[in-house]
CSV table of C-alpha atoms in Angstrom, one decimal:
chain,number,residue,atom,x,y,z
W,1,MET,CA,102.2,118.7,65.8
W,2,ARG,CA,103.1,122.2,65.5
W,3,SER,CA,100.5,124.5,66.9
W,4,VAL,CA,100.4,128.1,67.8
W,5,VAL,CA,102.2,128.3,71.0
W,6,PHE,CA,102.2,131.0,73.7
W,7,LEU,CA,105.6,132.6,74.2
W,8,LEU,CA,106.2,133.9,77.8
W,9,ALA,CA,109.0,136.3,78.8
W,10,ALA,CA,110.8,137.6,81.9
W,11,LEU,CA,110.0,140.8,83.6
W,12,THR,CA,111.4,143.9,82.0
W,13,ALA,CA,110.9,145.8,85.2
W,14,ALA,CA,113.6,143.7,86.9
W,15,CYS,CA,116.1,144.2,84.1
W,16,GLY,CA,117.5,147.5,85.2
W,17,PRO,CA,116.5,151.0,84.1
W,18,ALA,CA,115.1,151.2,80.6
W,19,PRO,CA,115.7,154.1,78.4
W,20,ALA,CA,113.1,156.9,78.4
W,21,LYS,CA,112.4,156.6,74.7
W,22,GLY,CA,111.5,153.6,72.7
W,23,TYR,CA,109.2,150.7,73.1
W,24,THR,CA,109.6,147.3,74.8
W,25,ALA,CA,108.0,144.4,73.0
W,26,LEU,CA,105.9,142.5,75.5
W,27,PHE,CA,103.9,140.0,73.4
W,28,LEU,CA,104.6,138.5,70.0
W,29,GLY,CA,101.8,136.2,68.7
W,30,ARG,CA,100.7,134.8,72.0
W,31,SER,CA,104.1,135.4,73.4
W,32,THR,CA,106.2,137.8,75.6
W,33,ALA,CA,109.6,139.2,75.2
W,34,ALA,CA,112.4,139.8,77.7
W,35,ARG,CA,114.4,143.0,77.6
W,36,LEU,CA,118.1,143.3,77.9
W,37,GLY,CA,119.3,146.9,77.7
W,38,PRO,CA,117.7,148.5,74.6
W,39,ILE,CA,116.8,145.2,73.0
W,40,SER,CA,113.7,143.0,73.4
W,41,TRP,CA,114.1,139.3,72.8
W,42,ALA,CA,111.1,137.2,71.8
W,43,PRO,CA,110.9,133.5,70.9
W,44,ASP,CA,109.5,132.7,67.4
W,45,ALA,CA,108.5,129.1,67.9
W,46,ALA,CA,107.2,128.7,64.3
W,47,HIS,CA,110.7,129.3,63.0
W,48,SER,CA,112.6,127.8,66.0
W,49,ARG,CA,114.5,130.9,66.7
W,50,LEU,CA,114.8,134.0,68.9
W,51,VAL,CA,114.1,137.5,67.4
W,52,ALA,CA,115.5,140.7,68.8
W,53,PHE,CA,113.7,144.1,68.4
W,54,ASP,CA,115.1,147.5,69.0
W,55,GLY,CA,113.2,150.4,70.6
W,56,ASP,CA,111.6,151.2,67.3
W,57,LEU,CA,110.4,147.6,67.0
W,58,ARG,CA,112.7,146.8,64.1
W,59,VAL,CA,114.2,143.3,63.9
W,60,VAL,CA,117.9,143.7,64.5
W,61,LYS,CA,119.1,140.1,65.1
W,62,THR,CA,118.0,136.5,65.2
W,63,ILE,CA,119.4,133.4,66.9
W,64,SER,CA,118.8,129.9,65.8
W,65,ASP,CA,120.4,126.7,67.0
W,66,PRO,CA,119.4,123.0,67.2
W,67,ARG,CA,118.9,123.5,71.0
W,68,ILE,CA,116.2,126.0,70.2
W,69,SER,CA,113.4,123.8,68.9
W,70,SER,CA,110.1,125.1,70.1
W,71,PRO,CA,110.9,128.1,72.4
W,72,VAL,CA,107.9,129.3,74.4
W,73,ALA,CA,109.5,131.8,76.8
W,74,VAL,CA,112.5,134.0,77.3
W,75,ALA,CA,113.7,135.5,80.6
W,76,ARG,CA,116.7,137.5,81.6
W,77,TYR,CA,119.4,135.3,83.1
W,78,PRO,CA,122.3,136.7,85.3
W,79,GLY,CA,125.1,138.1,83.2
W,80,ASP,CA,122.9,139.6,80.5
W,81,ARG,CA,122.1,136.2,79.1
W,82,LEU,CA,118.8,134.6,77.9
W,83,LEU,CA,117.0,131.8,79.6
W,84,ILE,CA,114.8,130.1,77.1
W,85,THR,CA,112.0,127.8,78.0
W,86,GLU,CA,111.5,124.9,75.5
W,87,ARG,CA,108.0,123.7,74.9
W,88,THR,CA,109.0,120.3,76.5
W,89,GLY,CA,110.2,122.1,79.6
W,90,GLU,CA,113.9,122.3,79.4
W,91,GLY,CA,115.7,125.5,80.3
W,92,VAL,CA,118.3,126.6,77.8
W,93,ILE,CA,120.7,129.5,78.3
W,94,PHE,CA,122.3,131.5,75.5
W,95,ASP,CA,124.3,134.7,75.4
W,96,THR,CA,123.2,137.5,73.1
W,97,ALA,CA,125.8,136.5,70.6
W,98,GLY,CA,124.0,133.2,70.1
W,99,LYS,CA,126.4,131.0,72.1
W,100,PRO,CA,124.8,128.2,74.2
W,101,VAL,CA,125.9,128.3,77.9
W,102,ARG,CA,124.0,125.5,79.7
W,103,GLU,CA,120.7,123.7,79.9
W,104,TRP,CA,118.6,121.9,82.5
W,105,GLU,CA,115.5,119.6,82.8
W,106,SER,CA,112.2,120.6,84.2
W,107,PRO,CA,112.1,120.5,88.1
W,108,PHE,CA,108.7,118.9,88.0
W,109,PRO,CA,108.5,115.1,87.9
W,110,PHE,CA,106.2,114.9,84.9
W,111,PRO,CA,105.0,118.3,83.6
W,112,ALA,CA,106.9,120.7,81.5
W,113,ALA,CA,108.1,123.8,83.2
W,114,LEU,CA,107.9,127.5,82.3
W,115,TYR,CA,110.5,129.8,83.7
W,116,ALA,CA,110.5,133.5,84.8
W,117,THR,CA,113.2,135.5,86.5
W,118,SER,CA,114.1,138.7,88.2
W,119,ASP,CA,117.5,140.0,89.5
W,120,ARG,CA,116.8,137.9,92.7
W,121,LEU,CA,114.8,134.9,91.7
W,122,ILE,CA,114.3,132.1,89.1
W,123,VAL,CA,110.9,130.6,89.3
W,124,ALA,CA,109.4,127.6,87.5
W,125,ALA,CA,105.7,127.0,87.0
W,126,ARG,CA,103.9,124.1,85.2
W,127,SER,CA,103.8,125.1,81.6
W,128,PRO,CA,100.5,126.0,79.9
W,129,PHE,CA,102.1,125.1,76.6
W,130,PHE,CA,102.6,121.4,77.1
W,131,VAL,CA,100.0,119.9,79.5
W,132,GLN,CA,100.0,116.2,80.0
W,133,PHE,CA,97.2,114.1,81.6
W,134,VAL,CA,99.3,112.5,84.4
W,135,ALA,CA,97.9,112.2,87.9
W,136,GLU,CA,99.5,114.2,90.7
W,137,ASN,CA,99.2,113.6,94.4
W,138,GLY,CA,99.7,117.1,95.6
W,139,SER,CA,103.3,116.5,96.9
W,140,ALA,CA,104.9,118.9,94.4
W,141,PRO,CA,104.5,122.7,95.1
W,142,LEU,CA,102.6,125.0,92.8
W,143,LEU,CA,105.9,126.8,91.9
W,144,TRP,CA,109.6,126.0,92.4
W,145,GLU,CA,112.4,128.5,93.2
W,146,LEU,CA,115.5,127.5,91.3
W,147,ASP,CA,119.2,128.3,91.6
W,148,THR,CA,121.2,129.5,88.6
W,149,LEU,CA,122.0,125.9,87.7
W,150,GLY,CA,118.3,125.0,87.5
W,151,ARG,CA,118.2,123.1,90.7
W,152,SER,CA,115.2,123.3,92.9
W,153,VAL,CA,115.7,125.4,96.1
W,154,HIS,CA,112.3,125.4,97.7
W,155,GLY,CA,108.6,125.2,96.8
W,156,ILE,CA,106.2,128.1,96.6
W,157,GLY,CA,102.5,127.5,97.1
W,158,ILE,CA,100.3,124.5,97.2
W,159,THR,CA,98.8,122.7,94.2
W,160,HIS,CA,95.0,122.1,93.8
W,161,ILE,CA,94.2,118.5,93.1
W,162,PRO,CA,90.8,118.2,91.3
W,163,GLU,CA,88.4,115.4,91.6
W,164,ILE,CA,89.7,114.0,88.3
W,165,ARG,CA,93.4,113.8,89.3
W,166,TYR,CA,94.5,113.3,85.7
W,167,LEU,CA,93.6,117.0,85.1
W,168,ALA,CA,95.8,118.3,88.0
W,169,GLN,CA,98.5,119.6,85.6
W,170,LEU,CA,95.9,121.5,83.6
W,171,VAL,CA,94.4,123.0,86.8
W,172,ASN,CA,97.8,124.1,88.1
W,173,ALA,CA,99.5,125.2,84.9
W,174,GLY,CA,99.7,128.9,84.2
W,175,ALA,CA,101.7,132.1,83.5
W,176,VAL,CA,104.3,133.2,86.0
W,177,ALA,CA,106.2,136.5,86.3
W,178,VAL,CA,108.7,137.8,88.9
W,179,ALA,CA,109.9,141.3,89.9
W,180,GLY,CA,112.5,141.4,92.6
W,181,ASP,CA,111.2,139.0,95.3
W,182,ARG,CA,107.5,139.4,94.1
W,183,VAL,CA,106.0,136.5,92.4
W,184,TYR,CA,102.9,136.7,90.2
W,185,PHE,CA,100.9,133.6,89.0
W,186,ALA,CA,97.9,133.5,86.6
W,187,PRO,CA,96.3,130.0,86.2
W,188,LEU,CA,95.6,129.0,82.6
W,189,VAL,CA,92.0,127.8,83.4
W,190,ARG,CA,90.9,129.8,86.4
W,191,ASP,CA,89.8,133.5,86.4
W,192,GLU,CA,92.3,134.8,88.8
W,193,ILE,CA,95.6,136.6,88.9
W,194,LEU,CA,97.6,136.2,92.1
W,195,ARG,CA,100.5,137.9,93.8
W,196,LEU,CA,102.3,135.5,96.1
W,197,ASP,CA,104.7,136.0,98.9
W,198,ALA,CA,107.9,133.8,99.4
W,199,ALA,CA,105.9,131.2,101.3
W,200,GLY,CA,103.2,131.0,98.5
W,201,SER,CA,100.5,132.8,100.5
W,202,THR,CA,98.3,135.1,98.5
W,203,VAL,CA,99.1,138.9,98.9
W,204,TRP,CA,96.2,139.8,96.6
W,205,ARG,CA,93.9,138.2,94.1
W,206,SER,CA,92.4,139.9,91.0
W,207,SER,CA,89.7,138.6,88.7
W,208,ARG,CA,89.1,139.4,85.0
W,209,GLY,CA,85.3,138.8,85.5
W,210,MET,CA,85.0,136.1,82.9
W,211,ILE,CA,83.5,133.3,85.0
W,212,ALA,CA,80.6,133.7,87.3
W,213,THR,CA,81.3,130.4,89.2
W,214,GLU,CA,84.6,128.6,89.1
W,215,ARG,CA,84.7,124.8,88.6
W,216,ASP,CA,87.3,122.3,87.8
W,217,PRO,CA,87.7,121.0,84.2
W,218,GLN,CA,85.7,117.9,83.4
W,219,PHE,CA,85.9,115.3,80.7
W,220,VAL,CA,83.2,115.7,78.0
W,221,THR,CA,81.0,112.7,77.4
W,222,GLY,CA,81.6,111.0,74.1
W,223,ASN,CA,84.1,108.8,72.2
W,224,GLU,CA,86.8,111.5,71.9
W,225,ARG,CA,88.8,112.4,75.0
W,226,ARG,CA,88.0,116.1,75.3
W,227,VAL,CA,88.1,118.3,78.3
W,228,ALA,CA,85.7,121.1,79.1
W,229,HIS,CA,87.6,124.1,80.4
W,230,ALA,CA,88.0,127.8,79.8
W,231,LEU,CA,91.3,129.4,78.7
W,232,ILE,CA,91.6,132.5,80.8
W,233,ASN,CA,95.2,133.6,81.3
W,234,ILE,CA,97.7,133.0,78.5
W,235,ALA,CA,100.8,135.1,79.2
W,236,MET,CA,102.0,137.7,81.7
W,237,THR,CA,104.8,140.1,82.1
W,238,LEU,CA,105.7,143.4,83.7
W,239,GLY,CA,106.2,146.4,81.4
W,240,PRO,CA,108.9,149.0,81.6
W,241,ASP,CA,106.3,151.3,83.3
W,242,GLY,CA,106.1,148.8,86.2
W,243,ARG,CA,102.5,147.7,85.5
W,244,LEU,CA,101.5,144.0,85.1
W,245,TYR,CA,100.3,143.1,81.6
W,246,VAL,CA,98.1,139.9,81.2
W,247,LEU,CA,97.2,138.5,77.9
W,248,GLY,CA,94.1,136.3,78.0
W,249,GLY,CA,91.1,135.0,76.2
W,250,ALA,CA,88.3,137.3,75.4
W,251,ASP,CA,86.1,134.2,75.3
W,252,SER,CA,86.3,130.9,77.0
W,253,ALA,CA,88.1,129.2,74.0
W,254,ALA,CA,90.5,132.1,73.5
W,255,THR,CA,89.6,132.5,69.9
W,256,THR,CA,90.1,136.2,70.4
W,257,LEU,CA,92.3,137.9,72.9
W,258,ARG,CA,92.1,140.7,75.5
W,259,LEU,CA,94.7,142.6,77.3
W,260,ASP,CA,94.4,143.5,81.0
W,261,VAL,CA,96.8,146.0,82.7
W,262,LEU,CA,97.0,145.8,86.4
W,263,ASN,CA,98.6,147.8,89.3
W,264,ALA,CA,101.4,145.4,90.3
W,265,GLU,CA,101.2,146.6,93.9
W,266,THR,CA,97.4,146.2,94.5
W,267,GLY,CA,96.1,144.0,91.7
W,268,GLU,CA,93.6,146.6,90.5
W,269,ILE,CA,92.7,146.3,86.8
W,270,LEU,CA,93.6,149.7,85.4
W,271,GLU,CA,92.8,149.1,81.7
W,272,THR,CA,91.3,146.4,79.5
W,273,ARG,CA,91.5,146.2,75.7
W,274,GLN,CA,89.5,143.8,73.6
W,275,LEU,CA,91.9,142.9,70.8
W,276,GLY,CA,89.5,140.9,68.5
W,277,THR,CA,92.2,138.7,67.1
W,278,PRO,CA,93.7,135.3,68.0
W,279,VAL,CA,97.3,136.5,67.9
W,280,THR,CA,98.8,139.9,68.4
W,281,ALA,CA,101.9,141.9,69.1
W,282,ILE,CA,102.0,144.4,71.9
W,283,ALA,CA,104.7,146.9,72.8
W,284,VAL,CA,104.8,149.5,75.7
W,285,ASN,CA,107.0,152.4,76.5
W,286,ARG,CA,108.0,153.7,80.0
W,287,ARG,CA,105.0,156.1,80.0
W,288,GLY,CA,102.6,153.2,79.6
W,289,GLN,CA,101.7,154.0,76.0
W,290,ILE,CA,100.5,150.8,74.3
W,291,ARG,CA,101.0,149.8,70.7
W,292,VAL,CA,99.0,146.9,69.2
W,293,LEU,CA,100.7,145.5,66.1
W,294,ASP,CA,100.5,142.8,63.5
W,295,PRO,CA,103.0,140.0,64.5
W,296,THR,CA,103.3,138.8,60.9
W,297,ALA,CA,104.3,142.2,59.8
W,298,LEU,CA,106.9,142.5,62.5
W,299,LEU,CA,108.5,139.2,61.6
W,300,ALA,CA,108.4,140.1,57.9
W,301,GLN,CA,111.1,142.7,58.5
W,302,THR,CA,113.6,140.1,59.7
W,303,PRO,CA,116.9,140.9,57.9
W,304,THR,CA,118.4,138.3,55.6
W,305,LEU,CA,121.9,137.8,57.0
W,306,GLY,CA,123.0,134.9,54.7
W,307,ARG,CA,122.9,131.2,55.3
W,308,GLU,CA,125.2,129.6,57.8
W,309,ALA,CA,127.2,126.5,57.0
W,310,PHE,CA,126.0,123.1,58.4
W,311,ALA,CA,128.4,122.0,61.1
W,312,PRO,CA,130.2,120.0,62.2
W,313,ALA,CA,130.9,118.3,58.8
W,314,PHE,CA,130.5,114.5,59.1
W,315,THR,CA,132.3,111.5,57.8
W,316,LEU,CA,130.2,108.4,58.6
W,317,PRO,CA,130.1,104.9,57.3
W,318,ASP,CA,127.1,103.7,55.2
W,319,LEU,CA,125.6,100.2,55.7
W,320,SER,CA,128.5,98.6,53.8
W,321,GLY,CA,131.1,100.4,55.9
W,322,LYS,CA,132.1,102.8,53.1
W,323,PRO,CA,132.9,106.3,54.5
W,324,VAL,CA,130.5,109.1,53.3
W,325,ARG,CA,131.4,112.7,53.8
W,326,LEU,CA,129.2,115.8,54.0
W,327,ALA,CA,131.3,117.2,51.1
W,328,ASP,CA,130.1,114.3,48.9
W,329,TYR,CA,126.7,116.0,48.8
W,330,ARG,CA,128.1,119.3,47.5
W,331,GLY,CA,126.3,120.4,44.4
W,332,LYS,CA,122.9,118.9,45.5
W,333,VAL,CA,120.1,120.2,47.6
W,334,THR,CA,120.3,117.8,50.5
W,335,LEU,CA,118.1,116.8,53.4
W,336,VAL,CA,120.2,115.6,56.3
W,337,ASN,CA,117.8,113.6,58.4
W,338,PHE,CA,118.5,112.2,61.9
W,339,TRP,CA,116.4,109.2,63.0
W,340,ALA,CA,116.4,106.1,65.1
W,341,SER,CA,114.5,102.7,65.0
W,342,TRP,CA,112.9,103.4,68.4
W,343,CYS,CA,111.4,106.7,67.3
W,344,GLU,CA,107.7,106.3,66.3
W,345,PRO,CA,107.5,109.7,64.4
W,346,CYS,CA,110.6,108.5,62.4
W,347,ARG,CA,108.6,105.5,61.3
W,348,GLU,CA,105.8,107.8,60.1
W,349,GLU,CA,108.2,110.1,58.4
W,350,PHE,CA,110.2,107.6,56.4
W,351,PRO,CA,107.5,106.9,53.7
W,352,HIS,CA,107.2,110.6,53.1
W,353,MET,CA,111.0,110.9,52.7
W,354,THR,CA,111.0,108.0,50.2
W,355,GLU,CA,108.3,109.6,48.1
W,356,LEU,CA,110.1,112.9,48.2
W,357,PHE,CA,113.3,111.3,47.1
W,358,HIS,CA,111.7,109.4,44.2
W,359,ASP,CA,110.1,112.6,42.9
W,360,LEU,CA,113.1,114.9,43.2
W,361,ALA,CA,116.3,112.9,43.1
W,362,GLY,CA,116.6,113.2,39.3
W,363,ARG,CA,116.6,117.0,39.6
W,364,GLY,CA,119.6,117.2,42.0
W,365,PHE,CA,118.1,116.4,45.4
W,366,ALA,CA,119.7,114.0,47.9
W,367,ILE,CA,118.9,112.6,51.4
W,368,ALA,CA,121.5,111.7,53.9
W,369,ALA,CA,119.6,109.7,56.5
W,370,ILE,CA,121.7,109.3,59.6
W,371,SER,CA,120.7,106.6,62.1
W,372,ASP,CA,121.4,107.5,65.8
W,373,ASP,CA,120.7,103.9,66.9
W,374,VAL,CA,123.2,102.3,69.4
W,375,SER,CA,121.9,98.9,68.3
W,376,ASP,CA,123.2,97.9,64.9
W,377,ARG,CA,120.7,95.0,64.8
W,378,LYS,CA,117.7,97.2,65.4
W,379,MET,CA,118.9,99.8,62.9
W,380,ARG,CA,119.2,97.1,60.2
W,381,ALA,CA,115.8,95.7,61.0
W,382,PHE,CA,114.3,99.1,60.5
W,383,VAL,CA,116.1,99.5,57.2
W,384,ARG,CA,114.9,96.1,56.0
W,385,GLU,CA,111.3,97.1,56.9
W,386,PHE,CA,111.3,100.4,55.0
W,387,ARG,CA,113.9,99.6,52.2
W,388,PRO,CA,114.7,103.3,51.6
W,389,ALA,CA,116.2,104.2,48.2
W,390,PHE,CA,118.5,106.8,49.7
W,391,PRO,CA,121.7,106.1,51.6
W,392,ILE,CA,121.6,105.2,55.3
W,393,LEU,CA,124.6,106.5,57.4
W,394,VAL,CA,125.5,105.0,60.7
W,395,GLY,CA,125.8,107.5,63.6
W,396,GLY,CA,126.2,104.9,66.3
W,397,GLY,CA,124.4,106.9,69.1
W,398,ARG,CA,126.8,109.8,68.9
W,399,MET,CA,124.8,112.3,66.9
W,400,LYS,CA,122.9,114.1,69.6
W,401,ALA,CA,126.1,115.0,71.4
W,402,ALA,CA,127.5,116.3,68.1
W,403,TYR,CA,124.5,118.2,66.8
W,404,HIS,CA,122.6,119.1,70.0
W,405,TYR,CA,119.2,118.5,68.6
W,406,ARG,CA,116.2,118.4,71.0
W,407,GLY,CA,114.7,115.2,69.8
W,408,LEU,CA,114.1,112.9,66.8
W,409,PRO,CA,113.3,113.1,64.0
W,410,TYR,CA,115.4,116.2,63.3
W,411,SER,CA,116.2,117.3,59.7
W,412,VAL,CA,118.3,120.1,58.2
W,413,LEU,CA,117.8,121.2,54.6
W,414,LEU,CA,121.0,122.3,52.9
W,415,ASP,CA,121.5,124.2,49.7
W,416,ARG,CA,124.0,123.1,47.0
W,417,ASN,CA,126.9,124.7,49.0
W,418,GLY,CA,126.1,122.9,52.2
W,419,ARG,CA,124.5,125.9,53.9
W,420,ILE,CA,121.3,125.7,56.0
W,421,ILE,CA,118.1,126.6,54.3
W,422,GLU,CA,115.8,125.4,57.1
W,423,ARG,CA,115.7,123.2,60.2
W,424,ILE,CA,112.8,120.8,60.8
W,425,PHE,CA,112.1,119.6,64.3
W,426,GLY,CA,109.8,116.6,64.7
W,427,PHE,CA,107.4,115.2,62.1
W,428,GLY,CA,104.7,117.5,60.9
W,429,GLY,CA,102.8,115.2,58.6
W,430,GLU,CA,101.7,115.9,55.0
W,431,ASN,CA,101.5,119.6,55.5
W,432,GLU,CA,105.2,119.7,56.5
W,433,PHE,CA,106.3,117.7,53.5
W,434,ARG,CA,104.1,119.8,51.1
W,435,HIS,CA,105.9,122.8,52.4
W,436,LEU,CA,109.3,121.0,52.2
W,437,ARG,CA,108.6,120.0,48.6
W,438,ASP,CA,107.9,123.6,47.6
W,439,VAL,CA,111.0,124.9,49.3
W,440,ILE,CA,113.2,122.2,47.6
W,441,SER,CA,111.6,122.8,44.2
W,442,ARG,CA,112.3,126.5,44.4
W,443,GLU,CA,115.9,125.9,45.5
W,444,LEU,CA,116.5,123.4,42.6
W,445,ILE,CA,115.7,126.0,40.0
W,446,ALA,CA,117.3,129.0,41.8
W,447,PRO,CA,120.7,130.1,40.5
W,448,GLU,CA,123.7,129.1,42.7
W,449,HIS,CA,124.8,131.9,45.1
């Protein structure tokens, strides 16, 4: 399910001196942006991409790639590169030209990680964007310091294990920020903002004054598995003025937001703004002047740079062994879908694709459904169960290495010239296919270009 996600960024204060003029984008939606030189980079999870803003907050560039599926954070990586946190906890590094450099898995045994950096440190926290109910025993630290390959160097701080141990990840998840060797941590569900030293001891603690008495989250009585908790701290970064900016809930459910500005040395809250909206965009200049903007309006100015070609072009056998090439689909709007028999969301998605194909195939629409099963037997059993009307191509377990997608199902919608219209990560249900049908229908009647 695609939901509004919080996009966290690295510390702009640790990125070298910023120019005297111009604004640094700090938050986009419920997100933050990392600054490299005059450009602020923010993850746009809804469109599976990174967006770059100049000092006038104009969109000057975007980066999209199958490795960027649901980005929730960007940090500055050594060598003027971008460390992207994926929602599922992987760290993915790109240069600003859009070339992937490396990626790594979460340093935590179960929970997804969230990464923040300075010129001296890379730190991982339990991500507030993908919390799982998996019991912890307290052996893992609150934060991990990582080397530049994403390997754990040493732990920082001690986790709190609540009475209901399955809620430990929720209790210990939170926003993290780093400046030099200073580490800041703001728990998602506790009313505190902490500055920690290298050993994880508290240097100072600040409170936003939202909760009179702290208590651990509890399961709510009833048939549904719901948890009673307050969403306090959502995202955090340092601005170009050296102050700490914390985006949090203005109410316990975070249906509206508030911005708190703190003295990074003492933890004193210097300014609070009630934003009165569930999402926002915030920018700051070096003098600490704050601009509150509409994130939708900011993204609406994204330049149209033309569609990129789908690559690499494939030649794959169908179920009878006949070779099928990407070029064979030229002239048709085509949905290239990657799936596997062991993928439960793929099983849910196939009936929707069949309905889409039946409705639109006569108008110039095609589906190339590529199995990434290693087992030929399991693949053919899946096909016998669903009996799709569109061709099945055999990828033989080699497709992820070729196309670098984050997970299955993964689809790419192509125009009649084989160029990418849209990438689709995961299965989003009826709403996703309603949107997809609209996009395909418009493309089928559009003149070729």
